[in-house]
PDB file of C-alpha atoms in Angstrom:
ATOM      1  CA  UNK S   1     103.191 130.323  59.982  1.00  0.00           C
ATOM      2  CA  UNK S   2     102.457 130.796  56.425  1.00  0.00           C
ATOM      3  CA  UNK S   3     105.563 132.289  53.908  1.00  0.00           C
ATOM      4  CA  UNK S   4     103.273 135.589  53.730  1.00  0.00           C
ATOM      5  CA  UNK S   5     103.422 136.075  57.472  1.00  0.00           C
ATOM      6  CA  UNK S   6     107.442 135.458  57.942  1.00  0.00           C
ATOM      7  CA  UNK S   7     109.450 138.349  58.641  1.00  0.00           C
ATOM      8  CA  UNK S   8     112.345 139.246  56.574  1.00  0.00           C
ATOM      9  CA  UNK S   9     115.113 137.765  58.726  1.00  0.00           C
ATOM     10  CA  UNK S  10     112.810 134.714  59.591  1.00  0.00           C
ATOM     11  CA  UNK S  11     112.636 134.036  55.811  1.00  0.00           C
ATOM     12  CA  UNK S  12     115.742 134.204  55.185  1.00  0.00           C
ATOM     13  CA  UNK S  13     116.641 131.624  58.232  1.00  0.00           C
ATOM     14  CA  UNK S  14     113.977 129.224  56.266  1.00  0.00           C
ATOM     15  CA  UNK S  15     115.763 130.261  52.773  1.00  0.00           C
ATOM     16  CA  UNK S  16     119.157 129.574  53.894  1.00  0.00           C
ATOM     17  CA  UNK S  17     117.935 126.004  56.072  1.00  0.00           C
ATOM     18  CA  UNK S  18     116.248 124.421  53.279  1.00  0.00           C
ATOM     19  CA  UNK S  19     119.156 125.716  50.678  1.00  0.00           C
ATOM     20  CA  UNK S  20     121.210 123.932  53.173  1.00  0.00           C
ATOM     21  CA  UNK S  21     118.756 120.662  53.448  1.00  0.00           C
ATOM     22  CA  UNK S  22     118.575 120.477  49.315  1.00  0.00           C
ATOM     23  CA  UNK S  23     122.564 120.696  49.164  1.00  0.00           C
ATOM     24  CA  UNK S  24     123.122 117.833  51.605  1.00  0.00           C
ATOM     25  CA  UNK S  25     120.251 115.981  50.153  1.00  0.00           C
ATOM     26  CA  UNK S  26     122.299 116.391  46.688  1.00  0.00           C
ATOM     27  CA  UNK S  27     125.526 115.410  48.293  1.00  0.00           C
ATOM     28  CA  UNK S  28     123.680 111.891  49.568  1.00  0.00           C
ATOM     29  CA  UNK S  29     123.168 111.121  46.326  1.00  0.00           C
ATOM     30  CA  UNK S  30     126.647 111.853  44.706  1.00  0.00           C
ATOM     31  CA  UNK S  31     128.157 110.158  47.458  1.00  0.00           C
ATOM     32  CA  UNK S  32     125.671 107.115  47.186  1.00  0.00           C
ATOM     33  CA  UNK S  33     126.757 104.433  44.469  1.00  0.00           C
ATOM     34  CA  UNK S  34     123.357 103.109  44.835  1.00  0.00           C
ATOM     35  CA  UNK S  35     121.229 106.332  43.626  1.00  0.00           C
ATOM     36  CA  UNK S  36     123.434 107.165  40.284  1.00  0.00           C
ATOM     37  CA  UNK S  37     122.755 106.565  37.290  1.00  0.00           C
ATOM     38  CA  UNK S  38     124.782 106.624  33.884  1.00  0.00           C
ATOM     39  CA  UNK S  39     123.249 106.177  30.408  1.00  0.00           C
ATOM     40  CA  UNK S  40     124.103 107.364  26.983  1.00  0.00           C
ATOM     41  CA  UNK S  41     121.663 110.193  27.720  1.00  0.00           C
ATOM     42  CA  UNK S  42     121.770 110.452  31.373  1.00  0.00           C
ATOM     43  CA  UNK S  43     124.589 111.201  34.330  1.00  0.00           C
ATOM     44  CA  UNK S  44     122.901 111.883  37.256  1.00  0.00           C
ATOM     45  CA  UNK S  45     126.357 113.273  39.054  1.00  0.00           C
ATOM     46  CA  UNK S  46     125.636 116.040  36.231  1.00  0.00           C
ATOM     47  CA  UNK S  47     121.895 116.382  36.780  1.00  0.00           C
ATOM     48  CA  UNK S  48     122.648 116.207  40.628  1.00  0.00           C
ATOM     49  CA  UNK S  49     125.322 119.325  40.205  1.00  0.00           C
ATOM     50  CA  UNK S  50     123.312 121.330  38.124  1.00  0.00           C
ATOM     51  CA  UNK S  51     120.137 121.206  40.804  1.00  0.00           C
ATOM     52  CA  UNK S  52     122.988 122.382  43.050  1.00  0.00           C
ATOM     53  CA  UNK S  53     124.031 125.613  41.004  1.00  0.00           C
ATOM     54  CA  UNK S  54     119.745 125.490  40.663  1.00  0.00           C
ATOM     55  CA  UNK S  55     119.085 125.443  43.961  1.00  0.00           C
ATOM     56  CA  UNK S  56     121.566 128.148  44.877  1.00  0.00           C
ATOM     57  CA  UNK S  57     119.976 130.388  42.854  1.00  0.00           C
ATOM     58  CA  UNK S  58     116.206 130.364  43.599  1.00  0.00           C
ATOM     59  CA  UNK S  59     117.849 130.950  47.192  1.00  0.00           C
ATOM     60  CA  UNK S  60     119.212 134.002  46.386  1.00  0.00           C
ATOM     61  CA  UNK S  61     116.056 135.019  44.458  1.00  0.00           C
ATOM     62  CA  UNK S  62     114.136 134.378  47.801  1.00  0.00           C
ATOM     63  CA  UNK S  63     111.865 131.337  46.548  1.00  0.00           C
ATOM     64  CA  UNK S  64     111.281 129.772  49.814  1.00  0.00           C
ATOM     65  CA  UNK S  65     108.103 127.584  48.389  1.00  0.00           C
ATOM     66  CA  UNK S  66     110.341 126.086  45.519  1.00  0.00           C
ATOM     67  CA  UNK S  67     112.878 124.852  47.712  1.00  0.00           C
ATOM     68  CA  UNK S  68     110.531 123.751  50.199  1.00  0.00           C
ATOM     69  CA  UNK S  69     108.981 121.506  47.184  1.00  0.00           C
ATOM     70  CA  UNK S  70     112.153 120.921  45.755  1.00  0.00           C
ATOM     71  CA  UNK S  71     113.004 118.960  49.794  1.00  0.00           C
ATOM     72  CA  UNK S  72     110.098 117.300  49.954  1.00  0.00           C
ATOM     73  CA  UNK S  73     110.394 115.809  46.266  1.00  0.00           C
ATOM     74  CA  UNK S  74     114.176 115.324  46.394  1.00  0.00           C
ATOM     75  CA  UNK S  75     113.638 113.382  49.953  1.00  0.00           C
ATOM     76  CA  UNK S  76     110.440 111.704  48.951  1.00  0.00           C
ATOM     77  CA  UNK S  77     112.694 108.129  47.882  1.00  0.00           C
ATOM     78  CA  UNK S  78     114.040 108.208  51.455  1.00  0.00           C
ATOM     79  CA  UNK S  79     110.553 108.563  53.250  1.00  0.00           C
ATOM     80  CA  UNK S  80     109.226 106.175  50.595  1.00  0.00           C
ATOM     81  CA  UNK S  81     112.095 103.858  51.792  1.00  0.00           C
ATOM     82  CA  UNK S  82     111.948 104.128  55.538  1.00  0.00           C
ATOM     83  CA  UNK S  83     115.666 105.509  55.222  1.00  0.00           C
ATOM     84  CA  UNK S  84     116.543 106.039  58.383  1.00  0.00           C
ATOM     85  CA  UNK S  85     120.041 106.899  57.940  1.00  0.00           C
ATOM     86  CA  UNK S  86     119.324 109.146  55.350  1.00  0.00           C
ATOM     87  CA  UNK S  87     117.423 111.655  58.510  1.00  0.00           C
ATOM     88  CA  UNK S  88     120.954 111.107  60.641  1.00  0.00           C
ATOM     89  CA  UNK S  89     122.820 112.541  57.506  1.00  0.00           C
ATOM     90  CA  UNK S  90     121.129 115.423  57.075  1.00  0.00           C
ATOM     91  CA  UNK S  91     120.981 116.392  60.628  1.00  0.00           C
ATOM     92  CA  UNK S  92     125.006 115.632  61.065  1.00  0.00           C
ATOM     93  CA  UNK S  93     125.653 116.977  58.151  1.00  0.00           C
ATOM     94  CA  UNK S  94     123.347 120.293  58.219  1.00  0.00           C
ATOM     95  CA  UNK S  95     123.310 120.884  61.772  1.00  0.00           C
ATOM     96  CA  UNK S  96     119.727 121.242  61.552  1.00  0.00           C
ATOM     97  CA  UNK S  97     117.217 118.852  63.405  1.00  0.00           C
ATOM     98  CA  UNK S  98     114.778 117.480  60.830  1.00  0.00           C
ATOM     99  CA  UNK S  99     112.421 114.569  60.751  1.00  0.00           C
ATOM    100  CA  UNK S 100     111.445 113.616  56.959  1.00  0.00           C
ATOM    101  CA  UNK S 101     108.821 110.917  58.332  1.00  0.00           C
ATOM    102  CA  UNK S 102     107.471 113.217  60.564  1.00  0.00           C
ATOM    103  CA  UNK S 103     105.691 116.137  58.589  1.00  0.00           C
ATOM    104  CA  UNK S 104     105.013 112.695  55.877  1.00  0.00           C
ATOM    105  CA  UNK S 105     103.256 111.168  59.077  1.00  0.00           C
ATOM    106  CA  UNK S 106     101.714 114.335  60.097  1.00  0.00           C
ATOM    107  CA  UNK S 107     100.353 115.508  56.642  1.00  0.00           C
ATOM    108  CA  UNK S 108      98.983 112.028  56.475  1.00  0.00           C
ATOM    109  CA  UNK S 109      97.496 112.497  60.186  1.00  0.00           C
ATOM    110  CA  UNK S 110      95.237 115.483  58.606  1.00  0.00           C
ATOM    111  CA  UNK S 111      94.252 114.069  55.237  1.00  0.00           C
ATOM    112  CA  UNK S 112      92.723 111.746  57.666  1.00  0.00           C
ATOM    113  CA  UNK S 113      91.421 114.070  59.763  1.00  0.00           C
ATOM    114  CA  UNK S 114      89.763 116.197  57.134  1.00  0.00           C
ATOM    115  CA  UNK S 115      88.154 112.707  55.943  1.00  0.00           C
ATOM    116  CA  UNK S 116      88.845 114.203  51.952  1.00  0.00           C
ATOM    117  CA  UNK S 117      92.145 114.678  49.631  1.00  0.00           C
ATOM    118  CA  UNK S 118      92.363 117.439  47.818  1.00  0.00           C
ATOM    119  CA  UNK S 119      95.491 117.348  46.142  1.00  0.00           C
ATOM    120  CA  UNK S 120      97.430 115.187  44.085  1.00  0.00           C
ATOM    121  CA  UNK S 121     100.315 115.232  46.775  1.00  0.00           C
ATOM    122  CA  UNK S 122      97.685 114.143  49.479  1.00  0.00           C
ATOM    123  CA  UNK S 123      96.803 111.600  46.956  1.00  0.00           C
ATOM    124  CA  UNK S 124     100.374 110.753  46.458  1.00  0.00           C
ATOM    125  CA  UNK S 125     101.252 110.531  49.975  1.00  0.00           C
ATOM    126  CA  UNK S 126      98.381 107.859  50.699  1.00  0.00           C
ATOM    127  CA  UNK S 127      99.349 105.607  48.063  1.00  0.00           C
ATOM    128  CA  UNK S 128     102.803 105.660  49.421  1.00  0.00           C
ATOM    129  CA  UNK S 129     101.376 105.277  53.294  1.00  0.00           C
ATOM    130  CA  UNK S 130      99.022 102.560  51.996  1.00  0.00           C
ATOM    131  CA  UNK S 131     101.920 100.525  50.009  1.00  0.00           C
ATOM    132  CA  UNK S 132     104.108 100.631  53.179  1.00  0.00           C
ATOM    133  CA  UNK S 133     101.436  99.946  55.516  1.00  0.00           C
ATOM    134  CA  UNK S 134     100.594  96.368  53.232  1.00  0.00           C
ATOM    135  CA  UNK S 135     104.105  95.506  53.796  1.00  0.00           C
ATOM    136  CA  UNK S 136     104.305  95.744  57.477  1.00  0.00           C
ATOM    137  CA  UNK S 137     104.135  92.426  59.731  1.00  0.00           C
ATOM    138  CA  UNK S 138     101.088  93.563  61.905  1.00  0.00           C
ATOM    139  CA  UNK S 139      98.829  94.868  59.393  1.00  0.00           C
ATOM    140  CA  UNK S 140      96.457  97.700  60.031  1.00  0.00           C
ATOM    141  CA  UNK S 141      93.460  96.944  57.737  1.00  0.00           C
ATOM    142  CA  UNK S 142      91.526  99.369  59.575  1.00  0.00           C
ATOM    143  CA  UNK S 143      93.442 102.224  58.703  1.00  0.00           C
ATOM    144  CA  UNK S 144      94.366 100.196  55.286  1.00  0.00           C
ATOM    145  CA  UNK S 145      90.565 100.514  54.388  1.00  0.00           C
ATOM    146  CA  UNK S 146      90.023 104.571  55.476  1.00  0.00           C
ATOM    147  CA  UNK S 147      93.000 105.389  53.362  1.00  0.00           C
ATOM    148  CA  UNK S 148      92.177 103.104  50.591  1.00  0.00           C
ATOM    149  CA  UNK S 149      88.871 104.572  51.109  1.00  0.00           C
ATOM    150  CA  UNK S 150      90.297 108.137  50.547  1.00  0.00           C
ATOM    151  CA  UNK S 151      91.854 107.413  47.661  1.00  0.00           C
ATOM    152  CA  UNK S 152      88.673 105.742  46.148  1.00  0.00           C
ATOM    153  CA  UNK S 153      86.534 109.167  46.439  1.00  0.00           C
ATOM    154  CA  UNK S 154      89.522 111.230  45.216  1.00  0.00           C
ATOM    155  CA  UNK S 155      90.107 109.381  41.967  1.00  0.00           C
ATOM    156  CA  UNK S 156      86.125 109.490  41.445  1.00  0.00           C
ATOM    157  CA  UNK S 157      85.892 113.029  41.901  1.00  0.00           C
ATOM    158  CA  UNK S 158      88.932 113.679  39.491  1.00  0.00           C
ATOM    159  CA  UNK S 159      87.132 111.361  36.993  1.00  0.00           C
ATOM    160  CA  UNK S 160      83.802 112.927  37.157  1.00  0.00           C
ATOM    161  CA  UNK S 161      85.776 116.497  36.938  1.00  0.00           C
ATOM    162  CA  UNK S 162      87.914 115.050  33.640  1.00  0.00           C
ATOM    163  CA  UNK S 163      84.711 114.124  32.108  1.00  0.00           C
ATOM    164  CA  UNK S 164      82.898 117.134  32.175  1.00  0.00           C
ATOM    165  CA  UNK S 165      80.846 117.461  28.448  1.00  0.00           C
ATOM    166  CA  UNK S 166      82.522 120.219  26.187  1.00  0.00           C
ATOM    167  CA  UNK S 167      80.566 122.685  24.245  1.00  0.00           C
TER     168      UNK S 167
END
């Protein structure tokens, strides 16, 4: 179901899940030593609060598709990562039963499908797919080849689109 088609009380479920998904994705990463980062210019605890307070707020103005990106974005290290314990956090910690790799694996799944990317997150998403799939021990150069394939005609048909002559 599209955003457009949810009812009232079914958007607000979605609102309040992925308001709850973005806070506990936020909490990961003040409560992991590993992801923070402190410079002259920089705190992440600080940047990580104030997409808290941020995220609270396009909640309660209803913006279902920014927090939807904001989940996929904020949670795209961890399914670039193959954290695994990252998907047991959120699900302990949230209550709700989510698979990160799974709508990564399944919007892969169609790119493929549809044999074109259109987007620069389907373009994204295949470099990442590609990269991990290079790394693994039984290496799939079949699928290795379709993807890299993929991302061949997409960068030529940005380039030829760049390129177009002015007047």
């Amino acid at each position: 179901m599209t955003e457009n088609k949810l009812g009232k009380d079914e958007k607000q479920a979605e609102l309040a899940k992925y308001r709850d998904l973005i806070l506990a994705t936020l909490d990961y990463y003040l409560e992991n030593k590993i992801m923070q980062i402190k410079t002259t210019d920089f705190d992440s605890d600080e940047h990580y609060k104030g997409l808290k307070v941020q995220t609270v707020e396009h909640y309660q103005q209803g913006r279902l598709t920014r927090l939807k990106q904001w989940f996929r974005d904020l949670t795209e290290m961890q399914v670039e990562t193959g954290d695994l314990k990252f998907n047991k956090y959120l699900e302990d910690k949230t209550k709700y039963e989510v698979d990160i790799f799974k709508s990564y694996y399944q919007r892969i799944a169609r790119v493929i499908e549809k044999g074109k990317i259109t987007t620069d997150n389907q373009f994204h998403d295949i470099n990442i797919m590609v990269d991990q799939l290079c790394q693994t021990e039984l290496v799939d150069n079949e699928r290795i080849e379709i993807l890299n394939r993929l991302l061949s005609e997409y960068e030529q048909r940005i380039s030829r689109k760049n390129k177009k002559p002015t007047a």
